[in-house]
PDB file of C-alpha atoms in Angstrom:
ATOM      1  CA  MET A  79     -12.859 -14.672  62.774  1.00  0.00           C
ATOM      2  CA  LYS A  80      -9.779 -15.430  60.724  1.00  0.00           C
ATOM      3  CA  LYS A  81      -6.971 -12.894  60.551  1.00  0.00           C
ATOM      4  CA  ILE A  82      -5.671 -11.869  57.123  1.00  0.00           C
ATOM      5  CA  CYS A  83      -2.006 -12.633  56.775  1.00  0.00           C
ATOM      6  CA  PRO A  84       0.097  -9.432  56.471  1.00  0.00           C
ATOM      7  CA  LEU A  85       2.239 -11.156  53.841  1.00  0.00           C
ATOM      8  CA  PHE A  86      -0.869 -11.685  51.674  1.00  0.00           C
ATOM      9  CA  ILE A  87      -1.721  -7.943  51.927  1.00  0.00           C
ATOM     10  CA  ILE A  88       1.806  -6.917  50.855  1.00  0.00           C
ATOM     11  CA  ILE A  89       1.711  -9.252  47.814  1.00  0.00           C
ATOM     12  CA  ALA A  90      -1.717  -7.936  46.807  1.00  0.00           C
ATOM     13  CA  LEU A  91      -0.474  -4.315  47.000  1.00  0.00           C
ATOM     14  CA  ILE A  92       2.587  -5.136  44.839  1.00  0.00           C
ATOM     15  CA  VAL A  93       0.400  -6.810  42.183  1.00  0.00           C
ATOM     16  CA  LEU A  94      -2.031  -3.865  42.105  1.00  0.00           C
ATOM     17  CA  SER A  95       0.839  -1.383  41.881  1.00  0.00           C
ATOM     18  CA  SER A  96       2.461  -3.183  38.909  1.00  0.00           C
ATOM     19  CA  CYS A  97      -0.912  -3.310  37.100  1.00  0.00           C
ATOM     20  CA  LYS A  98      -1.225   0.475  37.412  1.00  0.00           C
ATOM     21  CA  ASP A  99       2.311   0.977  36.005  1.00  0.00           C
ATOM     22  CA  THR A 100       1.505  -1.288  33.022  1.00  0.00           C
ATOM     23  CA  GLU A 101      -1.695   0.684  32.382  1.00  0.00           C
ATOM     24  CA  LYS A 102       0.323   3.932  32.525  1.00  0.00           C
ATOM     25  CA  GLU A 103       2.782   2.567  29.915  1.00  0.00           C
ATOM     26  CA  LYS A 104      -0.097   1.642  27.596  1.00  0.00           C
ATOM     27  CA  ASN A 105      -1.479   5.164  27.816  1.00  0.00           C
ATOM     28  CA  THR A 106       1.890   6.889  27.427  1.00  0.00           C
ATOM     29  CA  ILE A 107       2.505   8.579  24.047  1.00  0.00           C
ATOM     30  CA  PRO A 108       6.136   8.672  22.846  1.00  0.00           C
ATOM     31  CA  VAL A 109       7.685  12.158  22.886  1.00  0.00           C
ATOM     32  CA  GLU A 110       8.606  11.833  19.173  1.00  0.00           C
ATOM     33  CA  LYS A 111       4.932  11.298  18.264  1.00  0.00           C
ATOM     34  CA  ILE A 112       3.848  14.353  20.281  1.00  0.00           C
ATOM     35  CA  GLU A 113       6.547  16.521  18.664  1.00  0.00           C
ATOM     36  CA  SER A 114       5.547  15.282  15.193  1.00  0.00           C
ATOM     37  CA  ASP A 115       1.856  15.992  15.864  1.00  0.00           C
ATOM     38  CA  ILE A 116       2.643  19.476  17.197  1.00  0.00           C
ATOM     39  CA  SER A 117       4.803  20.194  14.138  1.00  0.00           C
ATOM     40  CA  ASN A 118       2.023  19.078  11.758  1.00  0.00           C
ATOM     41  CA  ASN A 119      -0.707  20.877  13.674  1.00  0.00           C
ATOM     42  CA  ASN A 120       1.261  24.113  13.563  1.00  0.00           C
ATOM     43  CA  LYS A 121       0.899  24.041   9.768  1.00  0.00           C
ATOM     44  CA  SER A 122      -2.171  25.833   8.581  1.00  0.00           C
ATOM     45  CA  PRO A 123      -4.745  23.695   6.708  1.00  0.00           C
ATOM     46  CA  ASP A 124      -3.722  25.623   3.599  1.00  0.00           C
ATOM     47  CA  VAL A 125      -0.075  24.472   3.942  1.00  0.00           C
ATOM     48  CA  GLN A 126      -1.130  20.864   4.652  1.00  0.00           C
ATOM     49  CA  THR A 127      -3.271  20.879   1.497  1.00  0.00           C
ATOM     50  CA  ARG A 128      -0.411  22.320  -0.565  1.00  0.00           C
ATOM     51  CA  ASP A 129       1.932  19.590   0.774  1.00  0.00           C
ATOM     52  CA  THR A 130      -0.526  16.907  -0.380  1.00  0.00           C
ATOM     53  CA  ASN A 131      -1.255  18.621  -3.700  1.00  0.00           C
ATOM     54  CA  ARG A 132       2.413  18.788  -4.656  1.00  0.00           C
ATOM     55  CA  PHE A 133       2.346  15.008  -5.217  1.00  0.00           C
ATOM     56  CA  ILE A 134      -0.598  15.174  -7.644  1.00  0.00           C
ATOM     57  CA  ILE A 135       0.300  15.192 -11.339  1.00  0.00           C
ATOM     58  CA  SER A 136      -1.507  18.226 -12.746  1.00  0.00           C
ATOM     59  CA  GLU A 137      -1.656  19.871 -16.164  1.00  0.00           C
ATOM     60  CA  ASP A 138       0.642  22.683 -15.063  1.00  0.00           C
ATOM     61  CA  GLY A 139       3.199  20.875 -12.909  1.00  0.00           C
ATOM     62  CA  PHE A 140       4.283  18.384 -10.279  1.00  0.00           C
ATOM     63  CA  MET A 141       6.056  18.584  -6.890  1.00  0.00           C
ATOM     64  CA  GLY A 142       6.123  22.379  -7.003  1.00  0.00           C
ATOM     65  CA  PHE A 143       7.814  22.455 -10.431  1.00  0.00           C
ATOM     66  CA  LYS A 144       5.655  24.331 -12.958  1.00  0.00           C
ATOM     67  CA  ILE A 145       5.714  24.292 -16.751  1.00  0.00           C
ATOM     68  CA  GLY A 146       7.195  27.666 -17.758  1.00  0.00           C
ATOM     69  CA  GLY A 147       8.609  28.132 -14.262  1.00  0.00           C
ATOM     70  CA  GLU A 148      12.240  28.752 -13.415  1.00  0.00           C
ATOM     71  CA  ILE A 149      14.527  25.788 -12.691  1.00  0.00           C
ATOM     72  CA  ASP A 150      16.216  25.936  -9.294  1.00  0.00           C
ATOM     73  CA  SER A 151      19.355  23.949 -10.140  1.00  0.00           C
ATOM     74  CA  LYS A 152      20.300  23.891  -6.419  1.00  0.00           C
ATOM     75  CA  SER A 153      17.056  22.146  -5.405  1.00  0.00           C
ATOM     76  CA  LYS A 154      17.571  18.896  -3.492  1.00  0.00           C
ATOM     77  CA  TYR A 155      14.936  17.377  -5.807  1.00  0.00           C
ATOM     78  CA  LEU A 156      17.016  17.917  -8.966  1.00  0.00           C
ATOM     79  CA  LYS A 157      20.184  16.238 -10.235  1.00  0.00           C
ATOM     80  CA  LYS A 158      21.761  17.411 -13.493  1.00  0.00           C
ATOM     81  CA  SER A 159      21.824  14.658 -16.101  1.00  0.00           C
ATOM     82  CA  VAL A 160      21.450  13.732 -19.781  1.00  0.00           C
ATOM     83  CA  GLN A 161      18.565  11.637 -21.097  1.00  0.00           C
ATOM     84  CA  LYS A 162      19.223   9.619 -24.262  1.00  0.00           C
ATOM     85  CA  ASN A 163      16.556   8.153 -26.509  1.00  0.00           C
ATOM     86  CA  GLY A 164      15.996   7.421 -30.209  1.00  0.00           C
ATOM     87  CA  GLU A 165      15.631  11.129 -30.940  1.00  0.00           C
ATOM     88  CA  GLY A 166      18.980  12.127 -29.390  1.00  0.00           C
ATOM     89  CA  SER A 167      20.530  13.279 -26.101  1.00  0.00           C
ATOM     90  CA  PHE A 168      18.789  15.855 -23.934  1.00  0.00           C
ATOM     91  CA  ASN A 169      20.316  17.854 -21.078  1.00  0.00           C
ATOM     92  CA  GLY A 170      18.071  18.238 -18.066  1.00  0.00           C
ATOM     93  CA  TYR A 171      17.524  17.151 -14.484  1.00  0.00           C
ATOM     94  CA  ILE A 172      16.592  13.869 -12.855  1.00  0.00           C
ATOM     95  CA  LEU A 173      13.622  14.519 -10.561  1.00  0.00           C
ATOM     96  CA  LEU A 174      14.054  13.014  -7.076  1.00  0.00           C
ATOM     97  CA  ASN A 175      11.626  12.392  -4.228  1.00  0.00           C
ATOM     98  CA  ASP A 176      12.238  13.116  -0.515  1.00  0.00           C
ATOM     99  CA  ASN A 177      14.241   9.864  -0.205  1.00  0.00           C
ATOM    100  CA  GLY A 178      16.479  10.707  -3.176  1.00  0.00           C
ATOM    101  CA  ASP A 179      14.832   8.102  -5.437  1.00  0.00           C
ATOM    102  CA  GLU A 180      14.511   8.898  -9.152  1.00  0.00           C
ATOM    103  CA  ILE A 181      10.878   9.569 -10.077  1.00  0.00           C
ATOM    104  CA  GLY A 182      11.127  11.507 -13.319  1.00  0.00           C
ATOM    105  CA  PHE A 183      12.988  13.960 -15.521  1.00  0.00           C
ATOM    106  CA  ILE A 184      12.722  17.711 -16.131  1.00  0.00           C
ATOM    107  CA  PHE A 185      13.557  19.081 -19.574  1.00  0.00           C
ATOM    108  CA  PRO A 186      14.460  22.781 -19.911  1.00  0.00           C
ATOM    109  CA  LYS A 187      13.505  24.905 -22.928  1.00  0.00           C
ATOM    110  CA  TYR A 188      15.889  24.750 -25.882  1.00  0.00           C
ATOM    111  CA  ASP A 189      16.333  28.509 -26.007  1.00  0.00           C
ATOM    112  CA  ASN A 190      16.350  29.136 -22.237  1.00  0.00           C
ATOM    113  CA  LYS A 191      17.904  26.416 -20.064  1.00  0.00           C
ATOM    114  CA  LYS A 192      16.554  28.029 -16.872  1.00  0.00           C
ATOM    115  CA  ILE A 193      12.882  27.510 -17.789  1.00  0.00           C
ATOM    116  CA  ILE A 194      10.953  24.218 -17.468  1.00  0.00           C
ATOM    117  CA  ASN A 195       9.653  22.981 -20.811  1.00  0.00           C
ATOM    118  CA  MET A 196       8.510  19.463 -19.920  1.00  0.00           C
ATOM    119  CA  ILE A 197       8.182  17.206 -16.860  1.00  0.00           C
ATOM    120  CA  GLU A 198       8.246  13.435 -17.344  1.00  0.00           C
ATOM    121  CA  ILE A 199       7.072  11.179 -14.494  1.00  0.00           C
ATOM    122  CA  SER A 200       8.370   7.599 -14.427  1.00  0.00           C
ATOM    123  CA  SER A 201       7.263   6.439 -10.947  1.00  0.00           C
ATOM    124  CA  SER A 202       3.955   4.639 -10.371  1.00  0.00           C
ATOM    125  CA  LYS A 203       3.620   6.195  -6.881  1.00  0.00           C
ATOM    126  CA  TYR A 204       2.091   9.430  -8.182  1.00  0.00           C
ATOM    127  CA  LYS A 205      -1.319  10.037  -9.761  1.00  0.00           C
ATOM    128  CA  THR A 206      -3.413  12.625 -11.517  1.00  0.00           C
ATOM    129  CA  LYS A 207      -6.423  13.978  -9.588  1.00  0.00           C
ATOM    130  CA  GLU A 208      -8.496  11.424 -11.549  1.00  0.00           C
ATOM    131  CA  GLY A 209      -6.341   8.601 -10.128  1.00  0.00           C
ATOM    132  CA  ILE A 210      -4.376   7.817 -13.304  1.00  0.00           C
ATOM    133  CA  SER A 211      -0.786   6.656 -12.751  1.00  0.00           C
ATOM    134  CA  ILE A 212       1.886   4.603 -14.455  1.00  0.00           C
ATOM    135  CA  GLY A 213       0.467   1.087 -14.573  1.00  0.00           C
ATOM    136  CA  SER A 214      -3.092   2.339 -15.159  1.00  0.00           C
ATOM    137  CA  THR A 215      -4.685   0.973 -18.322  1.00  0.00           C
ATOM    138  CA  TYR A 216      -5.836   2.442 -21.614  1.00  0.00           C
ATOM    139  CA  GLN A 217      -9.395   1.635 -20.493  1.00  0.00           C
ATOM    140  CA  ASP A 218      -8.823   3.723 -17.329  1.00  0.00           C
ATOM    141  CA  LEU A 219      -7.749   6.619 -19.557  1.00  0.00           C
ATOM    142  CA  LYS A 220     -10.814   6.287 -21.783  1.00  0.00           C
ATOM    143  CA  ASN A 221     -13.099   6.128 -18.723  1.00  0.00           C
ATOM    144  CA  HIS A 222     -11.694   9.355 -17.256  1.00  0.00           C
ATOM    145  CA  TYR A 223     -10.939  11.182 -20.518  1.00  0.00           C
ATOM    146  CA  PRO A 224     -13.478   9.992 -23.135  1.00  0.00           C
ATOM    147  CA  ASN A 225     -12.231  12.520 -25.733  1.00  0.00           C
ATOM    148  CA  ILE A 226      -8.537  11.681 -25.344  1.00  0.00           C
ATOM    149  CA  GLU A 227      -6.546  11.579 -28.608  1.00  0.00           C
ATOM    150  CA  THR A 228      -4.108   8.745 -29.285  1.00  0.00           C
ATOM    151  CA  HIS A 229      -1.377   8.781 -31.944  1.00  0.00           C
ATOM    152  CA  GLY A 230       1.711   6.807 -32.947  1.00  0.00           C
ATOM    153  CA  SER A 231       5.128   8.131 -34.032  1.00  0.00           C
ATOM    154  CA  GLU A 232       7.236   7.250 -37.049  1.00  0.00           C
ATOM    155  CA  ILE A 233      10.656   7.669 -35.416  1.00  0.00           C
ATOM    156  CA  GLU A 234      10.331   5.623 -32.220  1.00  0.00           C
ATOM    157  CA  SER A 235       6.967   3.882 -32.770  1.00  0.00           C
ATOM    158  CA  ARG A 236       5.758   5.460 -29.526  1.00  0.00           C
ATOM    159  CA  THR A 237       2.036   5.488 -28.874  1.00  0.00           C
ATOM    160  CA  THR A 238       0.806   8.422 -26.817  1.00  0.00           C
ATOM    161  CA  SER A 239      -2.618   9.466 -25.571  1.00  0.00           C
ATOM    162  CA  LYS A 240      -2.968  13.225 -24.968  1.00  0.00           C
ATOM    163  CA  THR A 241      -5.470  15.406 -23.149  1.00  0.00           C
ATOM    164  CA  GLY A 242      -4.698  19.058 -22.420  1.00  0.00           C
ATOM    165  CA  ASN A 243      -1.094  19.322 -21.186  1.00  0.00           C
ATOM    166  CA  LEU A 244      -0.946  15.655 -20.112  1.00  0.00           C
ATOM    167  CA  SER A 245       0.464  12.870 -22.309  1.00  0.00           C
ATOM    168  CA  PHE A 246       0.391   9.171 -21.452  1.00  0.00           C
ATOM    169  CA  LEU A 247       2.932   6.865 -23.120  1.00  0.00           C
ATOM    170  CA  LEU A 248       1.308   3.483 -23.766  1.00  0.00           C
ATOM    171  CA  ASP A 249       3.010   0.102 -23.777  1.00  0.00           C
ATOM    172  CA  ILE A 250       2.203  -0.566 -27.448  1.00  0.00           C
ATOM    173  CA  ALA A 251       3.987   0.435 -30.656  1.00  0.00           C
ATOM    174  CA  PHE A 252       2.567   2.137 -33.764  1.00  0.00           C
ATOM    175  CA  ASN A 253       4.918   3.575 -36.407  1.00  0.00           C
ATOM    176  CA  THR A 254       2.327   5.859 -38.034  1.00  0.00           C
ATOM    177  CA  TYR A 255       0.752   9.019 -36.593  1.00  0.00           C
ATOM    178  CA  GLU A 256      -2.822   7.988 -37.436  1.00  0.00           C
ATOM    179  CA  ILE A 257      -3.682   4.670 -35.800  1.00  0.00           C
ATOM    180  CA  ASP A 258      -6.613   2.295 -35.484  1.00  0.00           C
ATOM    181  CA  GLU A 259      -7.462   2.658 -31.781  1.00  0.00           C
ATOM    182  CA  SER A 260      -9.486  -0.560 -31.873  1.00  0.00           C
ATOM    183  CA  LYS A 261      -6.107  -2.360 -32.042  1.00  0.00           C
ATOM    184  CA  ILE A 262      -5.161  -1.041 -28.588  1.00  0.00           C
ATOM    185  CA  LYS A 263      -6.173  -3.614 -25.973  1.00  0.00           C
ATOM    186  CA  PRO A 264      -8.128  -2.118 -23.048  1.00  0.00           C
ATOM    187  CA  LEU A 265      -5.567  -3.522 -20.565  1.00  0.00           C
ATOM    188  CA  THR A 266      -2.579  -1.854 -22.310  1.00  0.00           C
ATOM    189  CA  LYS A 267      -0.566  -0.148 -19.569  1.00  0.00           C
ATOM    190  CA  ILE A 268       0.686   3.423 -19.220  1.00  0.00           C
ATOM    191  CA  LYS A 269       4.523   3.555 -19.111  1.00  0.00           C
ATOM    192  CA  LYS A 270       5.168   7.282 -18.578  1.00  0.00           C
ATOM    193  CA  ILE A 271       3.245  10.481 -17.925  1.00  0.00           C
ATOM    194  CA  THR A 272       4.442  13.791 -19.373  1.00  0.00           C
ATOM    195  CA  ILE A 273       3.381  17.373 -18.641  1.00  0.00           C
ATOM    196  CA  SER A 274       4.078  19.931 -21.370  1.00  0.00           C
ATOM    197  CA  ASN A 275       2.499  22.904 -23.168  1.00  0.00           C
TER     198      ASN A 275
END
């Protein structure tokens, strides 16, 4: 009977040992991931839902800012600014996301600068609960809101579709209030979404 070489046994044990270490590494979860999971799991389902809901454009607000609510001028999501358009200059606040990127504008009331009058969203990353966002089409609007009203404006030739407290600025110009909606192409895009009373 042949004897097994002791050197062969040592090499085999080293190979087996390194395979086990590699398998351990594959199954190891980074500490950062565990800490993140623990942090998220410590939030109640109610808080997790609220965190998700704050990014949905609703008829009463967006990102925790509510129409008629008080403006927290010290919020990290607000930066004091002036918006200029064809109708004039308007004092308000640039709305920022968690990364500090501009995603909209908050207009205070004329008679009370501490109260939110209007929220304008200019980023395509956020949607209504129906899935409408900047870049969605006029046809998308009609599919989700069949009774939506669309009008032009004499001053800036803006064309806006409105349902409830939500207004959708379309990428087409009409300089009269009453318009022929058949002239709006179904693929006309939404440029801005506004929440107001």
